[in-house]
């Protein structure tokens, strides 16, 4: 694996002029590690960092980030960059790490696609991926694909936020999928903590700063915790949440004390109040001052409540349940944290970006100066819920994976939102 990464890194750096290489190492990444200061994620120079990005799924049955049969890694990252976004939320499954550490699978692309899609279709998709990504071979591993994405993101100035989406690879999220709650059928907390530590530690190694992933600055604990329909002996409450989430955070922090750590809440990551709110919850006392990583904690929230068409009501609910964490301190808000809406989205059609849900969040999130990642970058899945090549209407890219599904949604909806969030001049997006 290291030989592959050294070749890849050499290819990336040799493609840049010396001034760009100096800028890559000296300007873009010299300010790590990041920490938190009240409601802000901040770098070593005290400059605040706000994410405006997209989700790039890599947690499906192939355990390979989606869309690489249509665009190369560099082309995909350029698509992100062309909008003005500065981050991706890259998702993965614990199963990928289990396969490595338990030696259950070689994790090579050749076997991964065939295992998930069958001999005929798996070989077809594999060949398309290899055709678009000349640095890959059928022996390239899934983790090396993640490495290639991270290195390309560094080259193009895109931050990588790593998200543990599921334990067993596959579509998320249901109460009966075995990935829902601590101790669920596939959700071994031991393996989960092991995977968190493995990925946090994995970025040591190869570039001039001693990192495999130069722009990797934050890592999430778990996506959309929720009740598990078949689990009766582990209560779904904040006490269970606290014990497991702090153990997971400690695993990350021990492996890599530089990383920001994202804490999701309960009920599909829609409820965060007990973490920051002094509202009489009796089964949790989340006091960051007692934690070794007290200046690394970021909260994350999701919103898919498309049925709420009254923006005033949505603002009130979001503020009450999550965004009050941004402060200021009050008799009820006991601690202030940075907050990122790491999932939200809408069907990419011209009538939807101006509809109440998207329009409201398009105003609310920039006003809060809160980070966000939209679901989802890619326009289809290698396989989703048994259907191969399944189209994703919410994908920013279309089903061919090469152009924007709704150019108007990008130029009139997403890009102005990026500009207002980051305070930058909006670029001209690639078609």
XYZ file of C-alpha atoms in Angstrom:
431
model
C 0.000 0.000 0.000
C 2.751 2.460 0.867
C 4.441 1.908 -2.514
C 1.144 2.728 -4.223
C 0.763 5.913 -2.185
C 4.334 7.019 -2.788
C 3.841 6.663 -6.531
C 0.519 8.495 -6.321
C 1.940 11.302 -4.198
C 4.886 11.713 -6.565
C 2.470 11.931 -9.496
C 0.391 14.583 -7.733
C 3.350 16.727 -6.685
C 5.207 16.443 -9.967
C 2.146 17.787 -11.743
C 2.388 21.029 -9.772
C 4.788 23.935 -10.251
C 7.202 24.507 -7.370
C 5.273 27.578 -6.225
C 2.084 25.519 -5.977
C 3.828 22.794 -3.989
C 5.140 25.395 -1.575
C 1.657 26.853 -1.257
C 0.181 23.390 -0.686
C 2.440 22.637 2.250
C 3.087 26.094 3.652
C -0.200 27.910 3.247
C -3.024 25.386 3.075
C -1.951 22.892 5.700
C 0.664 24.522 7.869
C -2.009 25.746 10.287
C -3.119 22.303 11.462
C -4.026 20.974 13.948
C -7.470 22.486 14.329
C -9.230 23.011 17.615
C -12.417 24.655 18.839
C -12.921 28.073 20.372
C -16.478 28.513 21.532
C -18.712 28.164 18.482
C -15.831 28.076 15.993
C -13.509 25.507 14.490
C -10.239 27.375 14.346
C -6.722 26.776 13.078
C -3.421 27.454 14.798
C -3.405 31.039 13.514
C -6.845 31.719 14.980
C -8.585 31.724 11.592
C -12.087 30.258 11.732
C -12.948 27.288 9.526
C -16.489 26.702 8.272
C -17.356 23.728 6.088
C -19.451 24.085 2.954
C -19.358 20.736 1.220
C -20.980 17.577 -0.047
C -21.315 13.955 1.014
C -19.306 11.426 -0.998
C -20.549 7.941 -0.034
C -18.063 5.089 0.355
C -20.024 2.866 2.734
C -21.992 0.793 0.206
C -21.532 -2.904 -0.441
C -18.457 -2.380 -2.629
C -16.880 -0.181 0.079
C -15.471 1.962 -2.729
C -16.449 5.659 -2.981
C -19.215 6.053 -5.539
C -19.016 7.387 -9.069
C -15.485 6.435 -10.059
C -16.676 4.492 -13.102
C -17.716 7.826 -14.621
C -15.089 10.331 -13.463
C -11.535 10.021 -12.230
C -10.764 10.969 -8.646
C -9.207 14.225 -9.892
C -12.237 15.044 -12.041
C -14.636 14.330 -9.192
C -12.734 16.578 -6.801
C -12.577 19.269 -9.473
C -16.370 19.124 -9.735
C -16.557 19.857 -6.011
C -13.939 22.581 -6.233
C -15.674 24.293 -9.157
C -18.698 25.143 -7.011
C -16.610 26.861 -4.339
C -17.106 24.064 -1.806
C -14.215 23.495 0.583
C -14.962 20.064 2.078
C -16.249 16.554 1.545
C -17.855 14.206 4.024
C -16.334 10.876 3.007
C -18.261 7.915 4.440
C -17.000 4.411 5.200
C -18.105 1.154 6.796
C -16.484 -0.542 9.798
C -16.587 -3.705 7.686
C -13.784 -2.315 5.511
C -11.528 -2.124 8.576
C -12.663 -5.513 9.899
C -11.692 -7.077 6.578
C -8.200 -5.590 6.909
C -7.537 -6.376 10.558
C -9.232 -9.771 10.647
C -7.792 -10.706 7.233
C -11.259 -11.679 5.989
C -10.738 -10.180 2.543
C -7.861 -8.754 0.542
C -9.987 -5.665 -0.077
C -8.753 -5.389 -3.646
C -10.921 -3.683 -6.241
C -11.044 -6.800 -8.396
C -12.589 -8.912 -5.663
C -14.643 -6.097 -4.087
C -16.685 -5.260 -7.170
C -17.260 -8.910 -8.074
C -18.324 -9.758 -4.513
C -20.870 -6.930 -4.462
C -22.110 -6.957 -8.070
C -21.435 -10.458 -9.358
C -18.878 -11.670 -11.877
C -20.328 -10.052 -14.999
C -21.401 -6.647 -13.713
C -18.609 -6.467 -11.163
C -15.988 -6.964 -13.871
C -17.725 -4.409 -16.112
C -17.790 -1.718 -13.420
C -14.243 -2.543 -12.316
C -12.972 -2.061 -15.871
C -14.775 1.281 -16.115
C -13.199 2.431 -12.835
C -9.745 1.361 -13.991
C -10.240 3.090 -17.335
C -11.053 6.388 -15.641
C -8.408 6.041 -12.919
C -5.171 4.993 -14.578
C -3.237 4.822 -11.294
C -5.523 2.022 -10.067
C -5.254 -1.668 -10.876
C -7.451 -4.586 -9.894
C -5.000 -5.165 -7.025
C -5.487 -1.627 -5.664
C -7.253 -1.876 -2.316
C -10.352 -0.063 -1.194
C -8.363 1.838 1.433
C -5.906 2.945 -1.227
C -8.818 4.476 -3.138
C -9.705 6.468 -0.023
C -6.038 7.483 0.183
C -6.067 8.642 -3.443
C -9.171 10.750 -2.828
C -7.632 12.341 0.256
C -4.413 13.189 -1.578
C -6.308 14.709 -4.491
C -8.442 16.730 -2.101
C -5.240 18.072 -0.565
C -3.922 18.993 -4.004
C -7.078 20.911 -4.825
C -7.539 22.500 -1.397
C -10.539 20.479 -0.207
C -10.839 19.381 3.417
C -11.700 15.766 4.205
C -14.164 14.978 6.971
C -14.364 11.216 7.579
C -17.676 9.726 8.656
C -18.353 6.250 10.031
C -21.700 5.674 8.398
C -22.409 1.999 9.180
C -20.810 -1.152 10.521
C -21.945 -3.670 7.894
C -21.547 -2.101 4.473
C -24.811 -1.144 2.816
C -27.499 1.500 2.571
C -28.423 3.458 5.678
C -30.616 3.966 7.664
C -33.399 1.806 9.086
C -34.242 0.549 12.542
C -33.967 -3.091 11.392
C -30.724 -2.943 9.368
C -28.502 -4.203 12.197
C -26.483 -0.956 12.210
C -28.823 1.193 14.265
C -27.665 1.239 17.916
C -24.750 0.137 20.063
C -24.788 -3.660 20.294
C -27.122 -4.118 17.323
C -26.664 -7.207 15.131
C -23.731 -5.787 13.167
C -22.823 -2.898 15.491
C -20.053 -4.343 17.650
C -18.826 -1.495 19.829
C -15.430 -3.201 20.135
C -14.988 -3.341 16.364
C -16.362 0.181 15.994
C -13.848 1.641 18.443
C -11.097 -0.348 16.740
C -12.096 1.051 13.344
C -12.189 4.624 14.638
C -8.681 4.256 16.049
C -7.421 2.591 12.867
C -8.676 5.346 10.582
C -7.516 8.110 12.925
C -4.043 6.594 12.994
C -3.965 5.773 9.274
C -3.067 9.298 8.220
C 0.456 9.040 9.608
C 3.050 8.330 7.020
C 3.821 9.718 3.651
C 3.683 13.368 2.710
C 6.058 16.140 3.723
C 4.092 16.749 6.901
C 4.080 13.082 7.866
C 0.464 12.543 6.900
C -1.158 10.180 4.468
C -4.208 12.483 4.266
C -2.892 16.079 4.414
C -6.315 17.759 4.478
C -7.958 15.343 6.929
C -8.854 17.486 9.944
C -12.056 16.012 11.403
C -13.685 12.668 12.026
C -17.231 11.720 13.022
C -18.103 9.046 15.554
C -21.269 7.552 14.034
C -23.994 8.408 11.569
C -27.670 8.620 12.580
C -27.964 6.665 15.804
C -31.505 5.353 16.195
C -33.550 2.685 18.009
C -32.824 -0.867 16.847
C -36.012 -2.825 16.302
C -34.520 -6.160 17.380
C -32.433 -4.940 20.319
C -34.020 -5.084 23.752
C -31.176 -5.261 26.268
C -29.424 -1.950 25.461
C -31.569 1.074 26.304
C -31.813 3.912 23.796
C -31.075 6.851 26.053
C -28.474 9.530 26.657
C -26.682 7.493 29.305
C -25.950 4.697 26.799
C -25.060 7.345 24.234
C -22.631 9.074 26.596
C -20.728 5.958 27.630
C -20.228 4.728 24.078
C -19.626 8.040 22.329
C -17.006 9.174 24.831
C -15.282 5.781 24.500
C -15.250 6.211 20.725
C -13.921 9.745 21.027
C -11.162 8.566 23.352
C -10.172 5.924 20.780
C -9.823 8.614 18.110
C -8.009 11.044 20.386
C -5.500 8.463 21.604
C -4.721 7.488 18.019
C -4.535 11.057 16.726
C -4.894 13.967 19.160
C -4.940 16.505 16.304
C -8.364 15.589 14.956
C -11.618 17.390 15.552
C -14.249 14.877 16.706
C -17.875 15.169 15.571
C -20.609 14.030 17.969
C -23.986 13.136 16.500
C -27.134 13.012 18.620
C -30.133 10.709 18.884
C -33.071 9.853 16.621
C -31.339 9.998 13.253
C -29.170 12.859 14.481
C -32.003 15.312 14.929
C -31.761 15.760 18.710
C -28.735 17.325 20.445
C -30.257 19.336 23.290
C -28.970 17.367 26.304
C -25.384 17.896 25.131
C -25.524 21.681 25.422
C -28.802 22.439 27.171
C -29.282 22.634 30.910
C -32.879 21.546 30.689
C -33.330 18.992 33.431
C -32.221 15.837 31.613
C -31.342 13.484 34.425
C -29.400 10.746 32.648
C -26.565 12.794 31.175
C -24.074 15.397 32.326
C -22.006 16.168 29.279
C -19.194 18.254 30.758
C -16.421 18.755 28.182
C -14.056 20.224 30.764
C -13.591 16.686 32.133
C -12.527 15.283 28.756
C -8.999 15.133 27.331
C -10.356 16.265 23.950
C -12.423 19.145 25.345
C -11.188 21.553 22.642
C -11.855 19.082 19.804
C -15.628 18.579 20.106
C -17.923 19.562 17.242
C -21.637 18.741 17.109
C -23.423 17.562 13.969
C -27.095 17.499 13.041
C -29.207 16.263 10.102
C -32.402 17.701 8.660
C -34.715 15.992 6.176
C -37.973 17.501 7.396
C -39.246 18.443 3.939
C -42.821 18.490 5.226
C -42.223 21.634 7.275
C -43.096 24.420 4.846
C -43.133 27.264 7.375
C -39.613 28.668 7.614
C -40.306 30.423 10.914
C -41.341 27.124 12.462
C -38.280 25.369 11.023
C -35.935 28.027 12.386
C -37.531 27.765 15.809
C -37.264 23.982 15.903
C -33.690 23.888 14.627
C -32.616 26.542 17.118
C -34.296 24.759 20.022
C -33.017 21.273 19.236
C -29.528 21.995 17.895
C -28.431 25.458 16.762
C -28.708 27.016 20.202
C -25.426 25.150 20.753
C -23.752 27.965 18.801
C -24.486 30.303 21.696
C -24.546 32.625 23.322
C -24.308 31.162 26.813
C -27.581 31.580 28.671
C -29.235 30.175 31.788
C -30.232 27.205 29.620
C -27.295 26.871 27.203
C -24.522 25.565 29.434
C -21.789 25.051 26.817
C -21.216 26.472 23.333
C -19.926 24.258 20.519
C -19.297 24.468 16.786
C -22.152 22.846 14.872
C -22.261 21.395 11.350
C -25.351 20.214 9.476
C -23.593 17.209 7.987
C -26.630 15.964 6.047
C -29.499 17.702 4.324
C -30.600 17.724 0.727
C -33.377 17.722 -1.815
C -34.326 16.271 -5.163
C -32.235 18.051 -7.770
C -34.920 19.627 -9.932
C -35.589 23.313 -10.709
C -38.765 23.413 -8.627
C -37.027 22.123 -5.502
C -34.076 24.435 -4.824
C -36.523 27.325 -4.336
C -39.087 25.214 -2.442
C -39.610 26.020 1.264
C -37.229 23.377 2.683
C -34.163 24.199 0.588
C -34.857 27.922 0.476
C -35.181 28.121 4.258
C -31.959 26.224 4.953
C -30.264 28.177 2.181
C -30.867 31.316 4.241
C -30.693 29.929 7.769
C -27.349 28.089 7.613
C -25.308 30.986 6.187
C -26.942 33.366 8.658
C -25.781 31.089 11.468
C -22.291 30.862 9.912
C -22.726 27.141 10.454
C -21.015 24.490 8.361
C -22.962 22.076 6.172
C -22.581 19.141 3.781
C -25.338 18.403 1.287
C -26.509 14.875 0.479
C -25.251 13.851 -2.031
C -22.467 14.392 -4.596
C -22.850 11.340 -6.818
C -25.817 10.618 -9.075
C -26.066 6.840 -8.695
C -24.815 3.911 -6.644
C -22.837 0.845 -7.658
C -25.558 -0.974 -5.747
C -28.197 0.219 -3.306
C -30.708 -2.027 -1.549
C -30.145 -4.768 -4.115
C -30.509 -2.582 -7.214
C -27.331 -2.138 -9.239
C -26.706 1.245 -10.829
C -29.584 2.763 -8.862
C -30.249 6.396 -9.749
C -30.053 9.034 -6.993
C -32.488 11.919 -7.672
C -30.835 13.917 -4.890
C -27.411 13.601 -6.489
C -25.720 16.825 -7.548
C -24.359 14.851 -10.497
C -26.672 13.071 -12.921
C -26.963 9.326 -13.480
C -24.120 9.414 -16.015
C -21.950 10.826 -13.240
C -20.413 13.459 -15.507
C -22.562 16.607 -15.371
C -24.807 18.435 -12.937
C -28.266 16.923 -12.690
C -29.800 20.369 -12.276
C -27.438 23.164 -13.331
C -29.942 25.760 -12.144
C -29.977 24.190 -8.675
C -26.201 24.530 -8.549
C -25.833 28.058 -9.919
C -28.904 29.643 -8.314
C -29.229 27.577 -5.138
C -26.082 25.831 -3.948
C -23.394 28.246 -5.140
C -24.940 31.390 -3.620
C -25.324 29.438 -0.385
C -21.624 28.529 -0.484
C -20.713 32.152 -1.109
C -22.869 33.357 1.769
C -21.509 30.669 4.095
C -17.842 31.210 3.334
C -17.926 34.858 2.361
C -16.182 34.191 -0.948
C -16.728 35.160 -4.547
C -18.669 32.410 -6.287
C -16.658 30.720 -9.072
C -18.082 29.511 -12.363
C -19.029 25.849 -11.907
C -17.897 23.261 -14.427
C -20.770 21.969 -16.522
